[in-house]
Amino acid sequence: ETHGISFRIQISVKELLDTDVLLKLLFHLPVNYPSTLPDISVNSDQLTRTQCMDVKEKLLEQAKKHLSEPMVHDLILWVQQYLKDVIKPSATVCNEKTTLSKETEDGIWMLLLHLDHMRAKAKYVKTVEKWASNLRLTGRLMFMGKIILILLQGDRSSIKEYLMLQKTSKVDVDSSGKKCKEKMMRVLCETEVQSQHKRFQTFEVKEYSAPEELQKEFETAGLTTIFSEFVPPLLK
């Protein structure tokens, strides 16, 4: 009612070299869509970050032509037809280079979130695990007493996409058991991963019985400063 809706569409497009490019498109339609343009996020393992940004810009240009009329279907048809033209300049880049440029352009980012509560805990946890897996994010969902933290590492665009999903999806239930969006989330920290930070290899859900255990998890990952800056105020 207040945030609009978000949904993901995956499409396969024939590219210049006749290989299939899998595009993951995330659309967020604001409440007053189609009078307002949708937010669009573009991801693909076969394209560089720059190419994904080019596709996004072209899609938004197309969207402006359809303002005030439903446009998602037209945008999908357009990208299937014209993707070759949009990504032509670097379509012959080999996979190894693609991965490299993706890493160097964006770096690996880290996000620390604080959630106030989870009423439908099992379903909520499952949803967070699914999002992390789909977006190839690693890290921890941490429970310690009443404290709930989500620590994520990954491609910056995936971190931003996760944030959009977390804010706009119905992930929990309210006191009457009705599905609701997360309104009590705080972003404690969003920063580029530094050399002293260790990379998490997987995404895990963990419960800690004491603050010391939680602190140790952060210290092991080289995140002592992040812990001391953001977590102690939550323990009071």
mmCIF file of C-alpha atoms in Angstrom:
data_model
loop_
_atom_site.group_PDB
_atom_site.id
_atom_site.type_symbol
_atom_site.label_atom_id
_atom_site.label_comp_id
_atom_site.label_asym_id
_atom_site.label_seq_id
_atom_site.Cartn_x
_atom_site.Cartn_y
_atom_site.Cartn_z
ATOM 1 C CA GLU A 1 0.000 0.000 0.000
ATOM 2 C CA THR A 2 2.806 2.417 0.800
ATOM 3 C CA HIS A 3 5.856 0.901 -0.930
ATOM 4 C CA GLY A 4 4.501 -0.593 -4.163
ATOM 5 C CA ILE A 5 5.626 -4.068 -5.244
ATOM 6 C CA SER A 6 8.894 -5.754 -6.267
ATOM 7 C CA PHE A 7 9.368 -8.778 -8.456
ATOM 8 C CA ARG A 8 12.187 -10.520 -10.298
ATOM 9 C CA ILE A 9 12.079 -11.762 -13.888
ATOM 10 C CA GLN A 10 14.772 -13.977 -15.422
ATOM 11 C CA ILE A 11 15.072 -14.074 -19.196
ATOM 12 C CA SER A 12 17.464 -15.746 -21.597
ATOM 13 C CA VAL A 13 18.630 -13.643 -24.563
ATOM 14 C CA LYS A 14 20.675 -14.704 -27.584
ATOM 15 C CA GLU A 15 23.806 -12.565 -27.627
ATOM 16 C CA LEU A 16 26.256 -11.637 -30.430
ATOM 17 C CA LEU A 17 28.230 -14.867 -30.329
ATOM 18 C CA ASP A 18 25.006 -16.907 -30.237
ATOM 19 C CA THR A 19 25.488 -17.792 -26.601
ATOM 20 C CA ASP A 20 22.598 -17.370 -24.214
ATOM 21 C CA VAL A 21 22.823 -14.494 -21.749
ATOM 22 C CA LEU A 22 20.752 -14.961 -18.614
ATOM 23 C CA LEU A 23 19.461 -11.589 -17.433
ATOM 24 C CA LYS A 24 18.032 -11.130 -13.936
ATOM 25 C CA LEU A 25 15.777 -8.084 -13.847
ATOM 26 C CA LEU A 26 14.389 -6.744 -10.588
ATOM 27 C CA PHE A 27 11.487 -4.330 -10.967
ATOM 28 C CA HIS A 28 10.154 -2.189 -8.135
ATOM 29 C CA LEU A 29 6.851 -0.575 -9.093
ATOM 30 C CA PRO A 30 6.048 2.433 -6.894
ATOM 31 C CA VAL A 31 2.498 2.957 -5.637
ATOM 32 C CA ASN A 32 1.702 5.498 -8.371
ATOM 33 C CA TYR A 33 3.117 3.323 -11.215
ATOM 34 C CA PRO A 34 2.731 3.682 -14.199
ATOM 35 C CA SER A 35 2.591 7.467 -13.714
ATOM 36 C CA THR A 36 6.004 7.076 -12.051
ATOM 37 C CA LEU A 37 8.906 5.129 -13.577
ATOM 38 C CA PRO A 38 9.785 1.779 -11.975
ATOM 39 C CA ASP A 39 13.144 1.163 -10.283
ATOM 40 C CA ILE A 40 15.065 -1.416 -12.317
ATOM 41 C CA SER A 41 18.060 -3.504 -11.290
ATOM 42 C CA VAL A 42 19.947 -5.575 -13.909
ATOM 43 C CA ASN A 43 22.261 -8.497 -13.109
ATOM 44 C CA SER A 44 23.956 -11.118 -15.259
ATOM 45 C CA ASP A 45 26.898 -13.453 -14.671
ATOM 46 C CA GLN A 46 27.860 -13.141 -18.356
ATOM 47 C CA LEU A 47 27.990 -9.333 -18.456
ATOM 48 C CA THR A 48 30.290 -6.829 -16.807
ATOM 49 C CA ARG A 49 28.949 -4.377 -14.257
ATOM 50 C CA THR A 50 29.265 -1.585 -16.863
ATOM 51 C CA GLN A 51 27.248 -3.580 -19.408
ATOM 52 C CA CYS A 52 24.540 -4.218 -16.799
ATOM 53 C CA MET A 53 24.426 -0.471 -16.073
ATOM 54 C CA ASP A 54 24.158 0.251 -19.822
ATOM 55 C CA VAL A 55 21.205 -2.151 -20.115
ATOM 56 C CA LYS A 56 19.549 -0.512 -17.093
ATOM 57 C CA GLU A 57 19.988 2.998 -18.542
ATOM 58 C CA LYS A 58 18.531 1.946 -21.899
ATOM 59 C CA LEU A 59 15.578 0.251 -20.166
ATOM 60 C CA LEU A 60 14.853 3.434 -18.209
ATOM 61 C CA GLU A 61 15.044 5.441 -21.460
ATOM 62 C CA GLN A 62 12.473 3.054 -22.970
ATOM 63 C CA ALA A 63 10.340 3.269 -19.824
ATOM 64 C CA LYS A 64 10.054 7.063 -20.244
ATOM 65 C CA LYS A 65 8.420 6.469 -23.646
ATOM 66 C CA HIS A 66 5.715 4.359 -21.967
ATOM 67 C CA LEU A 67 5.046 6.651 -19.003
ATOM 68 C CA SER A 68 1.416 6.437 -17.774
ATOM 69 C CA GLU A 69 0.857 3.025 -19.363
ATOM 70 C CA PRO A 70 1.832 -0.464 -18.085
ATOM 71 C CA MET A 71 5.311 -1.057 -19.478
ATOM 72 C CA VAL A 72 7.079 -4.081 -17.948
ATOM 73 C CA HIS A 73 6.031 -6.475 -20.743
ATOM 74 C CA ASP A 74 7.160 -3.975 -23.413
ATOM 75 C CA LEU A 75 10.513 -3.492 -21.643
ATOM 76 C CA ILE A 76 11.112 -7.268 -21.571
ATOM 77 C CA LEU A 77 10.342 -7.562 -25.301
ATOM 78 C CA TRP A 78 12.602 -4.578 -26.015
ATOM 79 C CA VAL A 79 15.600 -5.964 -24.140
ATOM 80 C CA GLN A 80 15.215 -9.355 -25.825
ATOM 81 C CA GLN A 81 15.307 -7.672 -29.219
ATOM 82 C CA TYR A 82 17.982 -5.031 -28.648
ATOM 83 C CA LEU A 83 20.382 -6.475 -26.056
ATOM 84 C CA LYS A 84 22.968 -7.127 -28.800
ATOM 85 C CA ASP A 85 23.066 -3.436 -29.713
ATOM 86 C CA VAL A 86 23.342 -2.282 -26.092
ATOM 87 C CA ILE A 87 26.288 -4.520 -25.169
ATOM 88 C CA LYS A 88 28.058 -4.560 -28.560
ATOM 89 C CA PRO A 89 31.275 -2.725 -27.504
ATOM 90 C CA SER A 90 32.428 -5.411 -25.105
ATOM 91 C CA ALA A 91 30.420 -8.439 -26.154
ATOM 92 C CA THR A 92 33.559 -10.354 -27.121
ATOM 93 C CA VAL A 93 35.162 -10.004 -23.674
ATOM 94 C CA CYS A 94 36.049 -13.445 -22.368
ATOM 95 C CA ASN A 95 34.502 -14.769 -19.163
ATOM 96 C CA GLU A 96 37.655 -14.394 -17.074
ATOM 97 C CA LYS A 97 37.930 -10.708 -17.967
ATOM 98 C CA THR A 98 34.236 -10.180 -17.304
ATOM 99 C CA THR A 99 34.576 -11.507 -13.769
ATOM 100 C CA LEU A 100 37.688 -9.419 -13.202
ATOM 101 C CA SER A 101 36.146 -6.169 -14.336
ATOM 102 C CA LYS A 102 33.054 -6.877 -12.259
ATOM 103 C CA GLU A 103 35.218 -7.257 -9.150
ATOM 104 C CA THR A 104 37.438 -4.249 -9.798
ATOM 105 C CA GLU A 105 34.686 -1.867 -10.832
ATOM 106 C CA ASP A 106 32.549 -2.552 -7.824
ATOM 107 C CA GLY A 107 34.744 -4.299 -5.283
ATOM 108 C CA ILE A 108 33.175 -6.496 -2.633
ATOM 109 C CA TRP A 109 30.848 -4.707 -0.237
ATOM 110 C CA MET A 110 29.584 -5.452 3.230
ATOM 111 C CA LEU A 111 26.256 -4.645 4.852
ATOM 112 C CA LEU A 112 25.293 -4.872 8.526
ATOM 113 C CA LEU A 113 21.575 -4.720 9.338
ATOM 114 C CA HIS A 114 19.729 -4.696 12.651
ATOM 115 C CA LEU A 115 16.197 -6.150 12.850
ATOM 116 C CA ASP A 116 13.928 -5.343 15.752
ATOM 117 C CA HIS A 117 12.056 -8.676 15.809
ATOM 118 C CA MET A 118 10.863 -11.674 13.802
ATOM 119 C CA ARG A 119 7.352 -12.890 14.565
ATOM 120 C CA ALA A 120 7.259 -15.630 11.918
ATOM 121 C CA LYS A 121 10.886 -16.594 12.532
ATOM 122 C CA ALA A 122 11.113 -19.849 10.532
ATOM 123 C CA LYS A 123 9.584 -18.310 7.387
ATOM 124 C CA TYR A 124 11.598 -15.098 7.766
ATOM 125 C CA VAL A 125 14.892 -17.002 8.128
ATOM 126 C CA LYS A 126 14.073 -19.143 5.066
ATOM 127 C CA THR A 127 13.371 -15.997 3.016
ATOM 128 C CA VAL A 128 16.674 -14.356 4.037
ATOM 129 C CA GLU A 129 18.594 -17.567 3.190
ATOM 130 C CA LYS A 130 16.885 -17.736 -0.222
ATOM 131 C CA TRP A 131 17.683 -14.101 -1.057
ATOM 132 C CA ALA A 132 21.322 -14.508 0.016
ATOM 133 C CA SER A 133 21.639 -17.655 -2.104
ATOM 134 C CA ASN A 134 19.968 -16.119 -5.198
ATOM 135 C CA LEU A 135 22.153 -12.999 -5.002
ATOM 136 C CA ARG A 136 25.302 -15.002 -4.169
ATOM 137 C CA LEU A 137 25.830 -13.151 -0.895
ATOM 138 C CA THR A 138 27.756 -14.692 1.994
ATOM 139 C CA GLY A 139 27.737 -13.818 5.701
ATOM 140 C CA ARG A 140 25.694 -14.485 8.814
ATOM 141 C CA LEU A 141 22.172 -14.119 10.191
ATOM 142 C CA MET A 142 22.925 -13.750 13.912
ATOM 143 C CA PHE A 143 20.649 -14.169 16.918
ATOM 144 C CA MET A 144 21.827 -13.223 20.417
ATOM 145 C CA GLY A 145 19.076 -12.781 22.989
ATOM 146 C CA LYS A 146 16.711 -10.230 21.462
ATOM 147 C CA ILE A 147 19.348 -8.924 19.063
ATOM 148 C CA ILE A 148 19.023 -9.886 15.387
ATOM 149 C CA LEU A 149 21.809 -8.913 12.965
ATOM 150 C CA ILE A 150 22.305 -9.670 9.272
ATOM 151 C CA LEU A 151 25.877 -9.369 7.980
ATOM 152 C CA LEU A 152 26.281 -9.705 4.210
ATOM 153 C CA GLN A 153 29.221 -9.622 1.798
ATOM 154 C CA GLY A 154 29.090 -9.589 -1.990
ATOM 155 C CA ASP A 155 28.842 -7.613 -5.204
ATOM 156 C CA ARG A 156 27.634 -4.064 -4.508
ATOM 157 C CA SER A 157 24.672 -4.339 -6.883
ATOM 158 C CA SER A 158 23.576 -7.566 -5.145
ATOM 159 C CA ILE A 159 23.802 -5.841 -1.747
ATOM 160 C CA LYS A 160 21.592 -3.018 -3.056
ATOM 161 C CA GLU A 161 19.156 -5.529 -4.551
ATOM 162 C CA TYR A 162 19.002 -7.365 -1.218
ATOM 163 C CA LEU A 163 18.207 -4.098 0.573
ATOM 164 C CA MET A 164 15.398 -3.372 -1.872
ATOM 165 C CA LEU A 165 13.911 -6.854 -1.315
ATOM 166 C CA GLN A 166 14.219 -6.520 2.459
ATOM 167 C CA LYS A 167 12.410 -3.172 2.446
ATOM 168 C CA THR A 168 9.661 -3.944 -0.054
ATOM 169 C CA SER A 169 8.723 -7.638 0.446
ATOM 170 C CA LYS A 170 6.240 -9.009 2.946
ATOM 171 C CA VAL A 171 8.711 -10.976 5.062
ATOM 172 C CA ASP A 172 6.982 -11.180 8.452
ATOM 173 C CA VAL A 173 3.534 -11.095 10.065
ATOM 174 C CA ASP A 174 2.027 -8.418 12.291
ATOM 175 C CA SER A 175 0.429 -8.951 15.711
ATOM 176 C CA SER A 176 -2.783 -10.152 14.048
ATOM 177 C CA GLY A 177 -0.908 -12.720 11.923
ATOM 178 C CA LYS A 178 -1.290 -10.753 8.679
ATOM 179 C CA LYS A 179 1.702 -10.651 6.278
ATOM 180 C CA CYS A 180 3.650 -7.403 6.566
ATOM 181 C CA LYS A 181 6.786 -5.650 5.352
ATOM 182 C CA GLU A 182 9.889 -5.030 7.476
ATOM 183 C CA LYS A 183 9.450 -1.552 8.952
ATOM 184 C CA MET A 184 11.867 -1.839 11.893
ATOM 185 C CA MET A 185 15.121 -2.486 10.013
ATOM 186 C CA ARG A 186 18.176 -0.268 10.460
ATOM 187 C CA VAL A 187 21.242 -0.174 8.225
ATOM 188 C CA LEU A 188 24.100 0.001 10.750
ATOM 189 C CA CYS A 189 26.941 -0.087 8.229
ATOM 190 C CA GLU A 190 27.447 -0.305 4.461
ATOM 191 C CA THR A 191 31.067 -0.247 3.338
ATOM 192 C CA GLU A 192 33.592 -1.718 0.923
ATOM 193 C CA VAL A 193 35.360 -4.834 2.221
ATOM 194 C CA GLN A 194 38.917 -3.911 3.245
ATOM 195 C CA SER A 195 42.053 -6.057 3.099
ATOM 196 C CA GLN A 196 41.908 -6.778 6.856
ATOM 197 C CA HIS A 197 38.365 -8.147 6.568
ATOM 198 C CA LYS A 198 38.061 -11.874 5.996
ATOM 199 C CA ARG A 199 35.643 -13.032 3.308
ATOM 200 C CA PHE A 200 32.826 -15.326 4.437
ATOM 201 C CA GLN A 201 32.649 -18.412 2.216
ATOM 202 C CA THR A 202 29.013 -19.266 2.976
ATOM 203 C CA PHE A 203 25.843 -17.754 4.411
ATOM 204 C CA GLU A 204 24.960 -19.251 7.806
ATOM 205 C CA VAL A 205 22.287 -18.768 10.458
ATOM 206 C CA LYS A 206 23.814 -18.771 13.943
ATOM 207 C CA GLU A 207 22.600 -18.359 17.520
ATOM 208 C CA TYR A 208 24.895 -17.038 20.277
ATOM 209 C CA SER A 209 24.298 -17.423 23.990
ATOM 210 C CA ALA A 210 26.519 -14.513 25.137
ATOM 211 C CA PRO A 211 27.857 -11.195 23.758
ATOM 212 C CA GLU A 212 31.391 -12.631 23.950
ATOM 213 C CA GLU A 213 30.463 -15.322 21.407
ATOM 214 C CA LEU A 214 29.028 -12.717 19.060
ATOM 215 C CA GLN A 215 32.121 -10.558 19.486
ATOM 216 C CA LYS A 216 34.361 -13.538 18.663
ATOM 217 C CA GLU A 217 32.465 -14.105 15.387
ATOM 218 C CA PHE A 218 33.213 -10.511 14.351
ATOM 219 C CA GLU A 219 36.841 -10.688 15.512
ATOM 220 C CA THR A 220 37.479 -13.919 13.584
ATOM 221 C CA ALA A 221 36.268 -12.146 10.439
ATOM 222 C CA GLY A 222 38.589 -9.181 11.086
ATOM 223 C CA LEU A 223 35.610 -6.969 11.936
ATOM 224 C CA THR A 224 36.565 -5.903 15.469
ATOM 225 C CA THR A 225 36.160 -2.194 14.660
ATOM 226 C CA ILE A 226 32.731 -2.732 13.104
ATOM 227 C CA PHE A 227 31.642 -4.726 16.181
ATOM 228 C CA SER A 228 32.883 -2.152 18.710
ATOM 229 C CA GLU A 229 31.305 0.733 16.790
ATOM 230 C CA PHE A 230 27.838 -0.683 16.121
ATOM 231 C CA VAL A 231 27.009 -3.645 18.390
ATOM 232 C CA PRO A 232 27.640 -2.519 22.039
ATOM 233 C CA PRO A 233 24.875 0.187 21.870
ATOM 234 C CA LEU A 234 22.423 -2.612 21.004
ATOM 235 C CA LEU A 235 23.435 -4.615 24.091
ATOM 236 C CA LYS A 236 22.429 -1.869 26.532
#
